[in-house]
């Protein structure tokens, strides 16, 4: 550089090489990590959550294999701290079925996990022979009580969903009649 024979100390070459190899410049963002996580959950059998996604047949549009296409479809509504969420737990990732949600909303929207044995989210049969109702919000676990009947535990869970989230996410179609009872004013 000092002799005039060289134009750069080497940093110019690094900058030019980086410019040539950079496609979108977002690989270190949480938006990119959300996209990468979605692909891993769907495609990688070794991913810890694959059983609840790829193994269940959950996929994403072929055009989303490229981050730029995902970005084009999903950038609206995104802000730091949000994660991609499927509105319908049983449907694939798509522009129509996805939105951005915070941790709290995502925890609420979780569907049946493969280890769910009761068939109802937020209800489980305990070793004591009772049905326990529970719910989480703001990363806190709330034990809603133990009940002799599964129906009572489900009703308690549904009421808690209404109170904490303003709506009810019934996934088990066999128990939709209980939602009618809850929304028609069963006393607490």
PDB file of N, CA, C and O in Angstrom, residues 7-39:
ATOM      1  N   UNK A   7      -3.253  -1.622  -4.105  1.00  0.00           N
ATOM      2  CA  UNK A   7      -4.343  -0.678  -3.845  1.00  0.00           C
ATOM      3  C   UNK A   7      -5.003  -0.898  -2.483  1.00  0.00           C
ATOM      4  O   UNK A   7      -5.738  -0.061  -2.008  1.00  0.00           O
ATOM      5  N   UNK A   8      -4.799  -2.076  -1.889  1.00  0.00           N
ATOM      6  CA  UNK A   8      -5.508  -2.390  -0.655  1.00  0.00           C
ATOM      7  C   UNK A   8      -4.675  -3.289   0.234  1.00  0.00           C
ATOM      8  O   UNK A   8      -3.837  -4.052  -0.240  1.00  0.00           O
ATOM      9  N   UNK A   9      -4.961  -3.245   1.507  1.00  0.00           N
ATOM     10  CA  UNK A   9      -4.290  -4.119   2.469  1.00  0.00           C
ATOM     11  C   UNK A   9      -4.895  -5.518   2.487  1.00  0.00           C
ATOM     12  O   UNK A   9      -4.446  -6.388   3.190  1.00  0.00           O
ATOM     13  N   UNK A  10      -5.920  -5.735   1.716  1.00  0.00           N
ATOM     14  CA  UNK A  10      -6.612  -7.029   1.701  1.00  0.00           C
ATOM     15  C   UNK A  10      -8.062  -6.910   2.109  1.00  0.00           C
ATOM     16  O   UNK A  10      -8.883  -7.749   1.778  1.00  0.00           O
ATOM     17  N   UNK A  11      -8.388  -5.842   2.807  1.00  0.00           N
ATOM     18  CA  UNK A  11      -9.767  -5.677   3.258  1.00  0.00           C
ATOM     19  C   UNK A  11     -10.710  -5.424   2.077  1.00  0.00           C
ATOM     20  O   UNK A  11     -11.864  -5.824   2.103  1.00  0.00           O
ATOM     21  N   UNK A  12     -10.219  -4.777   1.026  1.00  0.00           N
ATOM     22  CA  UNK A  12     -11.049  -4.542  -0.151  1.00  0.00           C
ATOM     23  C   UNK A  12     -11.455  -5.862  -0.792  1.00  0.00           C
ATOM     24  O   UNK A  12     -12.610  -6.054  -1.158  1.00  0.00           O
ATOM     25  N   UNK A  13     -10.510  -6.786  -0.910  1.00  0.00           N
ATOM     26  CA  UNK A  13     -10.827  -8.103  -1.481  1.00  0.00           C
ATOM     27  C   UNK A  13     -11.864  -8.838  -0.641  1.00  0.00           C
ATOM     28  O   UNK A  13     -12.753  -9.487  -1.173  1.00  0.00           O
ATOM     29  N   UNK A  14     -11.733  -8.740   0.684  1.00  0.00           N
ATOM     30  CA  UNK A  14     -12.710  -9.392   1.564  1.00  0.00           C
ATOM     31  C   UNK A  14     -14.090  -8.777   1.378  1.00  0.00           C
ATOM     32  O   UNK A  14     -15.096  -9.471   1.327  1.00  0.00           O
ATOM     33  N   UNK A  15     -14.159  -7.452   1.278  1.00  0.00           N
ATOM     34  CA  UNK A  15     -15.442  -6.773   1.084  1.00  0.00           C
ATOM     35  C   UNK A  15     -16.066  -7.169  -0.250  1.00  0.00           C
ATOM     36  O   UNK A  15     -17.262  -7.424  -0.335  1.00  0.00           O
ATOM     37  N   UNK A  16     -15.266  -7.211  -1.296  1.00  0.00           N
ATOM     38  CA  UNK A  16     -15.781  -7.573  -2.619  1.00  0.00           C
ATOM     39  C   UNK A  16     -16.254  -9.019  -2.643  1.00  0.00           C
ATOM     40  O   UNK A  16     -17.288  -9.345  -3.233  1.00  0.00           O
ATOM     41  N   UNK A  17     -15.505  -9.909  -1.995  1.00  0.00           N
ATOM     42  CA  UNK A  17     -15.904 -11.320  -1.932  1.00  0.00           C
ATOM     43  C   UNK A  17     -17.198 -11.467  -1.145  1.00  0.00           C
ATOM     44  O   UNK A  17     -18.091 -12.226  -1.533  1.00  0.00           O
ATOM     45  N   UNK A  18     -17.324 -10.745  -0.052  1.00  0.00           N
ATOM     46  CA  UNK A  18     -18.554 -10.798   0.748  1.00  0.00           C
ATOM     47  C   UNK A  18     -19.733 -10.299  -0.063  1.00  0.00           C
ATOM     48  O   UNK A  18     -20.826 -10.877  -0.015  1.00  0.00           O
ATOM     49  N   UNK A  19     -19.529  -9.267  -0.818  1.00  0.00           N
ATOM     50  CA  UNK A  19     -20.606  -8.714  -1.640  1.00  0.00           C
ATOM     51  C   UNK A  19     -21.045  -9.716  -2.703  1.00  0.00           C
ATOM     52  O   UNK A  19     -22.234  -9.873  -2.980  1.00  0.00           O
ATOM     53  N   UNK A  20     -20.092 -10.425  -3.306  1.00  0.00           N
ATOM     54  CA  UNK A  20     -20.411 -11.418  -4.344  1.00  0.00           C
ATOM     55  C   UNK A  20     -21.169 -12.613  -3.783  1.00  0.00           C
ATOM     56  O   UNK A  20     -21.990 -13.204  -4.462  1.00  0.00           O
ATOM     57  N   UNK A  21     -20.886 -12.995  -2.536  1.00  0.00           N
ATOM     58  CA  UNK A  21     -21.496 -14.201  -1.967  1.00  0.00           C
ATOM     59  C   UNK A  21     -22.729 -13.929  -1.109  1.00  0.00           C
ATOM     60  O   UNK A  21     -23.389 -14.859  -0.687  1.00  0.00           O
ATOM     61  N   UNK A  22     -23.047 -12.683  -0.861  1.00  0.00           N
ATOM     62  CA  UNK A  22     -24.212 -12.340  -0.044  1.00  0.00           C
ATOM     63  C   UNK A  22     -25.459 -12.331  -0.917  1.00  0.00           C
ATOM     64  O   UNK A  22     -25.503 -11.656  -1.940  1.00  0.00           O
ATOM     65  N   UNK A  23     -26.488 -13.114  -0.517  1.00  0.00           N
ATOM     66  CA  UNK A  23     -27.721 -13.156  -1.300  1.00  0.00           C
ATOM     67  C   UNK A  23     -28.788 -12.229  -0.732  1.00  0.00           C
ATOM     68  O   UNK A  23     -29.456 -11.536  -1.473  1.00  0.00           O
ATOM     69  N   UNK A  24     -28.962 -12.226   0.584  1.00  0.00           N
ATOM     70  CA  UNK A  24     -30.014 -11.396   1.173  1.00  0.00           C
ATOM     71  C   UNK A  24     -29.540 -10.614   2.392  1.00  0.00           C
ATOM     72  O   UNK A  24     -30.208  -9.687   2.814  1.00  0.00           O
ATOM     73  N   UNK A  25     -28.421 -10.995   2.955  1.00  0.00           N
ATOM     74  CA  UNK A  25     -27.870 -10.259   4.084  1.00  0.00           C
ATOM     75  C   UNK A  25     -28.632 -10.407   5.383  1.00  0.00           C
ATOM     76  O   UNK A  25     -28.462  -9.611   6.299  1.00  0.00           O
ATOM     77  N   UNK A  26     -29.471 -11.427   5.506  1.00  0.00           N
ATOM     78  CA  UNK A  26     -30.302 -11.568   6.705  1.00  0.00           C
ATOM     79  C   UNK A  26     -30.023 -12.855   7.485  1.00  0.00           C
ATOM     80  O   UNK A  26     -30.783 -13.230   8.360  1.00  0.00           O
ATOM     81  N   UNK A  27     -28.923 -13.532   7.179  1.00  0.00           N
ATOM     82  CA  UNK A  27     -28.679 -14.838   7.799  1.00  0.00           C
ATOM     83  C   UNK A  27     -28.414 -14.772   9.298  1.00  0.00           C
ATOM     84  O   UNK A  27     -28.475 -15.789   9.972  1.00  0.00           O
ATOM     85  N   UNK A  28     -28.187 -13.592   9.830  1.00  0.00           N
ATOM     86  CA  UNK A  28     -27.953 -13.472  11.275  1.00  0.00           C
ATOM     87  C   UNK A  28     -29.141 -12.845  11.989  1.00  0.00           C
ATOM     88  O   UNK A  28     -29.033 -12.412  13.127  1.00  0.00           O
ATOM     89  N   UNK A  29     -30.296 -12.821  11.345  1.00  0.00           N
ATOM     90  CA  UNK A  29     -31.484 -12.203  11.947  1.00  0.00           C
ATOM     91  C   UNK A  29     -32.409 -13.262  12.546  1.00  0.00           C
ATOM     92  O   UNK A  29     -32.361 -14.434  12.175  1.00  0.00           O
ATOM     93  N   UNK A  30     -33.275 -12.849  13.440  1.00  0.00           N
ATOM     94  CA  UNK A  30     -34.234 -13.788  14.021  1.00  0.00           C
ATOM     95  C   UNK A  30     -35.282 -14.212  12.984  1.00  0.00           C
ATOM     96  O   UNK A  30     -35.825 -15.309  13.069  1.00  0.00           O
ATOM     97  N   UNK A  31     -35.544 -13.376  12.008  1.00  0.00           N
ATOM     98  CA  UNK A  31     -36.462 -13.747  10.928  1.00  0.00           C
ATOM     99  C   UNK A  31     -35.897 -14.927  10.142  1.00  0.00           C
ATOM    100  O   UNK A  31     -36.606 -15.897   9.861  1.00  0.00           O
ATOM    101  N   UNK A  32     -34.631 -14.874   9.826  1.00  0.00           N
ATOM    102  CA  UNK A  32     -33.966 -15.979   9.125  1.00  0.00           C
ATOM    103  C   UNK A  32     -33.964 -17.235  10.005  1.00  0.00           C
ATOM    104  O   UNK A  32     -34.233 -18.332   9.535  1.00  0.00           O
ATOM    105  N   UNK A  33     -33.683 -17.051  11.289  1.00  0.00           N
ATOM    106  CA  UNK A  33     -33.667 -18.205  12.200  1.00  0.00           C
ATOM    107  C   UNK A  33     -35.047 -18.852  12.312  1.00  0.00           C
ATOM    108  O   UNK A  33     -35.157 -20.066  12.457  1.00  0.00           O
ATOM    109  N   UNK A  34     -36.098 -18.052  12.246  1.00  0.00           N
ATOM    110  CA  UNK A  34     -37.453 -18.594  12.272  1.00  0.00           C
ATOM    111  C   UNK A  34     -37.704 -19.454  11.033  1.00  0.00           C
ATOM    112  O   UNK A  34     -38.255 -20.551  11.115  1.00  0.00           O
ATOM    113  N   UNK A  35     -37.283 -18.956   9.877  1.00  0.00           N
ATOM    114  CA  UNK A  35     -37.404 -19.714   8.623  1.00  0.00           C
ATOM    115  C   UNK A  35     -36.597 -21.003   8.690  1.00  0.00           C
ATOM    116  O   UNK A  35     -37.094 -22.077   8.360  1.00  0.00           O
ATOM    117  N   UNK A  36     -35.361 -20.898   9.159  1.00  0.00           N
ATOM    118  CA  UNK A  36     -34.503 -22.079   9.255  1.00  0.00           C
ATOM    119  C   UNK A  36     -35.092 -23.109  10.227  1.00  0.00           C
ATOM    120  O   UNK A  36     -35.103 -24.309   9.945  1.00  0.00           O
ATOM    121  N   UNK A  37     -35.633 -22.633  11.348  1.00  0.00           N
ATOM    122  CA  UNK A  37     -36.245 -23.540  12.315  1.00  0.00           C
ATOM    123  C   UNK A  37     -37.456 -24.255  11.740  1.00  0.00           C
ATOM    124  O   UNK A  37     -37.653 -25.451  11.976  1.00  0.00           O
ATOM    125  N   UNK A  38     -38.276 -23.538  10.972  1.00  0.00           N
ATOM    126  CA  UNK A  38     -39.433 -24.152  10.319  1.00  0.00           C
ATOM    127  C   UNK A  38     -38.974 -25.281   9.407  1.00  0.00           C
ATOM    128  O   UNK A  38     -39.522 -26.388   9.439  1.00  0.00           O
ATOM    129  N   UNK A  39     -37.955 -25.017   8.607  1.00  0.00           N
ATOM    130  CA  UNK A  39     -37.449 -26.037   7.685  1.00  0.00           C
ATOM    131  C   UNK A  39     -36.877 -27.231   8.440  1.00  0.00           C
ATOM    132  O   UNK A  39     -37.116 -28.380   8.061  1.00  0.00           O
TER     133      UNK A  39
END
